[in-house]
Coordinates of C-alpha atoms in Angstrom, one line a residue:
X25 CA 103.2 111.6 128.9
X26 CA 106.2 111.2 126.7
X27 CA 105.9 113.0 123.3
X28 CA 105.5 110.5 120.5
X29 CA 108.3 110.4 118.0
X30 CA 107.0 110.6 114.4
X31 CA 108.7 107.9 112.3
X32 CA 108.7 107.8 108.5
X33 CA 105.2 108.3 107.3
X34 CA 104.8 104.9 105.7
X35 CA 106.1 102.9 108.7
X36 CA 104.3 102.0 111.8
X37 CA 106.2 100.4 114.7
X38 CA 103.6 97.6 114.7
X39 CA 104.5 96.8 111.1
X40 CA 107.8 95.4 112.3
X41 CA 106.4 92.0 113.4
X42 CA 104.6 91.5 110.2
X43 CA 107.6 92.5 108.1
X44 CA 110.1 90.5 110.2
X45 CA 108.0 87.3 110.1
X46 CA 107.4 87.5 106.3
X47 CA 111.0 88.2 105.4
X48 CA 112.5 85.7 107.9
X49 CA 110.5 82.9 106.2
X50 CA 112.0 83.9 102.9
X51 CA 115.6 83.7 104.3
X52 CA 116.3 87.4 104.8
X53 CA 118.5 88.3 107.8
X54 CA 116.0 90.1 110.0
X55 CA 115.9 90.1 113.8
X56 CA 113.0 88.2 115.3
X57 CA 110.3 90.4 116.7
X58 CA 108.9 88.9 119.9
X59 CA 106.2 91.6 120.6
X60 CA 104.1 94.1 118.8
X61 CA 102.2 96.5 121.0
X62 CA 99.7 99.1 120.0
X63 CA 98.7 100.1 123.5
X64 CA 99.8 103.7 123.9
X65 CA 99.2 103.6 127.7
X66 CA 102.5 101.7 128.2
X67 CA 105.1 104.0 126.6
X68 CA 102.9 106.7 125.1
X69 CA 103.4 105.3 121.5
X70 CA 103.1 101.9 119.8
X71 CA 106.3 99.9 120.0
X72 CA 107.9 96.5 119.3
X73 CA 110.5 94.4 121.0
X74 CA 113.0 92.2 119.0
X75 CA 115.5 89.6 120.0
X76 CA 118.8 91.0 121.4
X77 CA 121.6 90.1 119.0
X78 CA 125.3 89.9 119.7
X79 CA 127.6 91.2 117.0
X80 CA 129.5 94.2 115.6
X81 CA 128.0 97.4 114.0
X82 CA 130.4 99.6 112.0
X83 CA 129.5 103.2 111.4
X84 CA 132.5 103.8 109.1
X85 CA 132.1 102.3 105.7
X86 CA 135.8 101.7 105.5
X87 CA 135.4 99.0 108.2
X88 CA 138.4 100.0 110.3
X89 CA 140.2 97.4 112.3
X90 CA 139.8 94.5 109.9
X91 CA 142.2 93.1 107.4
X92 CA 141.7 93.6 103.7
X93 CA 140.5 90.0 103.4
X94 CA 138.0 90.4 106.3
X95 CA 136.7 93.6 104.8
X96 CA 136.3 92.0 101.4
X97 CA 134.2 89.2 102.9
X98 CA 132.1 91.7 104.9
X99 CA 131.4 93.8 101.8
X100 CA 130.4 90.6 99.9
X101 CA 128.2 89.5 102.7
X102 CA 126.6 92.9 102.8
X103 CA 125.8 92.7 99.0
X104 CA 124.5 89.1 99.4
X105 CA 122.2 90.2 102.2
X106 CA 120.8 93.0 99.9
X107 CA 120.4 90.6 97.0
X108 CA 118.5 88.1 99.2
X109 CA 116.1 90.9 100.2
X110 CA 115.5 92.0 96.6
X111 CA 115.0 88.4 95.5
X112 CA 111.8 88.1 97.6
X113 CA 108.6 88.5 95.8
X114 CA 106.4 90.7 98.0
X115 CA 103.2 89.0 97.0
X116 CA 104.5 85.5 97.8
X117 CA 105.2 86.5 101.5
X118 CA 102.1 88.5 102.0
X119 CA 103.6 92.0 101.6
X120 CA 101.9 93.1 98.3
X121 CA 100.2 95.9 100.3
X122 CA 103.3 97.1 102.1
X123 CA 103.7 100.0 99.6
X124 CA 102.7 101.1 96.2
X125 CA 103.4 98.5 93.5
X126 CA 104.4 99.1 89.9
X127 CA 104.4 102.3 87.8
X128 CA 107.2 103.7 89.8
X129 CA 108.8 105.8 87.1
X130 CA 105.5 107.1 85.8
X131 CA 104.6 108.2 89.3
X132 CA 108.0 109.8 89.9
X133 CA 108.0 111.6 86.6
X134 CA 104.5 112.8 87.1
X135 CA 105.3 114.1 90.6
X136 CA 108.5 115.8 89.4
X137 CA 106.6 117.4 86.5
X138 CA 103.9 118.8 88.8
X139 CA 106.5 120.1 91.2
X140 CA 108.3 121.9 88.4
X141 CA 105.0 123.4 87.1
X142 CA 104.0 124.6 90.5
X143 CA 107.3 126.2 91.4
X144 CA 108.8 127.4 88.1
X145 CA 109.8 131.0 88.0
X146 CA 111.0 131.1 84.3
X147 CA 110.6 129.2 81.0
X148 CA 113.3 126.6 80.4
X149 CA 113.2 124.8 77.0
X150 CA 115.6 122.1 78.2
X151 CA 113.3 121.1 81.1
X152 CA 110.3 121.2 78.8
X153 CA 112.1 118.8 76.4
X154 CA 113.0 116.6 79.4
X155 CA 109.4 116.5 80.6
X156 CA 108.3 115.4 77.1
X157 CA 111.2 112.8 76.7
X158 CA 111.2 111.1 80.1
X159 CA 107.8 109.3 79.8
X160 CA 108.9 107.8 76.5
X161 CA 112.0 106.2 78.0
X162 CA 110.4 104.3 81.0
X163 CA 111.9 100.8 81.3
X164 CA 109.5 98.0 80.6
X165 CA 110.9 96.0 83.6
X166 CA 109.4 97.8 86.6
X167 CA 109.6 94.9 89.0
X168 CA 108.5 95.7 92.6
X169 CA 110.6 94.5 95.5
X170 CA 110.8 95.2 99.3
X171 CA 113.5 97.8 99.8
X172 CA 115.1 98.7 103.1
X173 CA 115.4 102.4 102.4
X174 CA 118.7 103.0 104.3
X175 CA 120.9 99.9 103.6
X176 CA 124.2 101.2 104.7
X177 CA 127.0 99.6 106.7
X178 CA 125.8 101.2 109.9
X179 CA 122.4 99.4 109.6
X180 CA 123.7 95.9 109.5
X181 CA 125.2 93.7 112.2
X182 CA 128.3 91.6 111.6
X183 CA 129.1 88.4 113.4
X184 CA 131.4 88.8 116.4
X185 CA 134.4 87.2 114.8
X186 CA 133.3 86.0 111.4
X187 CA 133.2 88.5 108.5
X188 CA 129.5 87.9 107.7
X189 CA 126.2 89.7 108.2
X190 CA 123.9 88.3 110.8
X191 CA 121.1 90.9 110.7
X192 CA 119.7 93.9 108.8
X193 CA 118.6 96.6 111.3
X194 CA 116.4 99.7 111.3
X195 CA 113.6 99.1 108.8
X196 CA 111.8 102.4 109.4
X197 CA 112.2 103.5 105.8
X198 CA 111.3 100.2 104.2
X199 CA 108.6 100.1 101.5
X200 CA 107.9 98.6 98.1
X201 CA 110.0 100.1 95.4
X202 CA 111.7 99.3 92.1
X203 CA 115.2 97.9 91.7
X204 CA 116.1 100.6 89.2
X205 CA 116.3 103.2 92.0
X206 CA 118.8 101.2 94.1
X207 CA 121.8 102.8 92.3
X208 CA 121.0 106.0 94.1
X209 CA 121.7 104.4 97.5
X210 CA 125.1 105.3 99.1
X211 CA 125.4 101.7 100.2
X212 CA 129.0 101.5 101.3
X213 CA 130.4 104.7 102.8
X214 CA 127.7 107.3 102.4
X215 CA 128.0 110.6 100.5
X216 CA 131.4 112.3 100.8
X217 CA 131.3 115.7 102.5
X218 CA 131.0 118.7 100.2
X219 CA 133.9 121.1 100.2
X220 CA 133.4 124.8 99.7
X221 CA 135.4 126.7 97.0
X222 CA 133.9 130.0 97.8
X223 CA 136.5 132.8 98.2

């Protein structure tokens, strides 16, 4: 039997149909899932099948081959697709239990603090002050949205000849999250390679 591939812990292949159906009704550009199957006897793992789409997938954030005007429209369409996703109220489409809702910053600060306390090898007054300061600066607006988790150029499909997004792909890292964390996402071109300065 084929060895089962472990996906991201929060995502199950059979979540795809539910997620796709809910987001599609809200106007998000998701492929239509035509089958969810939990029968491991078929492929050795749960799986889903979605509609085949015809379009272009770029793995270079610079979008080579297009004119500057085409690239501008593609980037704008990319941002609009992301905005449409984040404008969806998870509860209104039946996804309130798709991940943890609210208290994102308190949970992250608490986790980071515990990690530091368990792994510290020295006393650091600066970190102690930070641990004391961070809980006092949590934003009041902690709205929960559906986040893709890997919303880069390579995970969207562009129309064959028009400079617009027709689908958002690869939802394995999707969950509920806060909009405040989106700035961490390398949306356009990814993180540049690190260069070594060691002699």
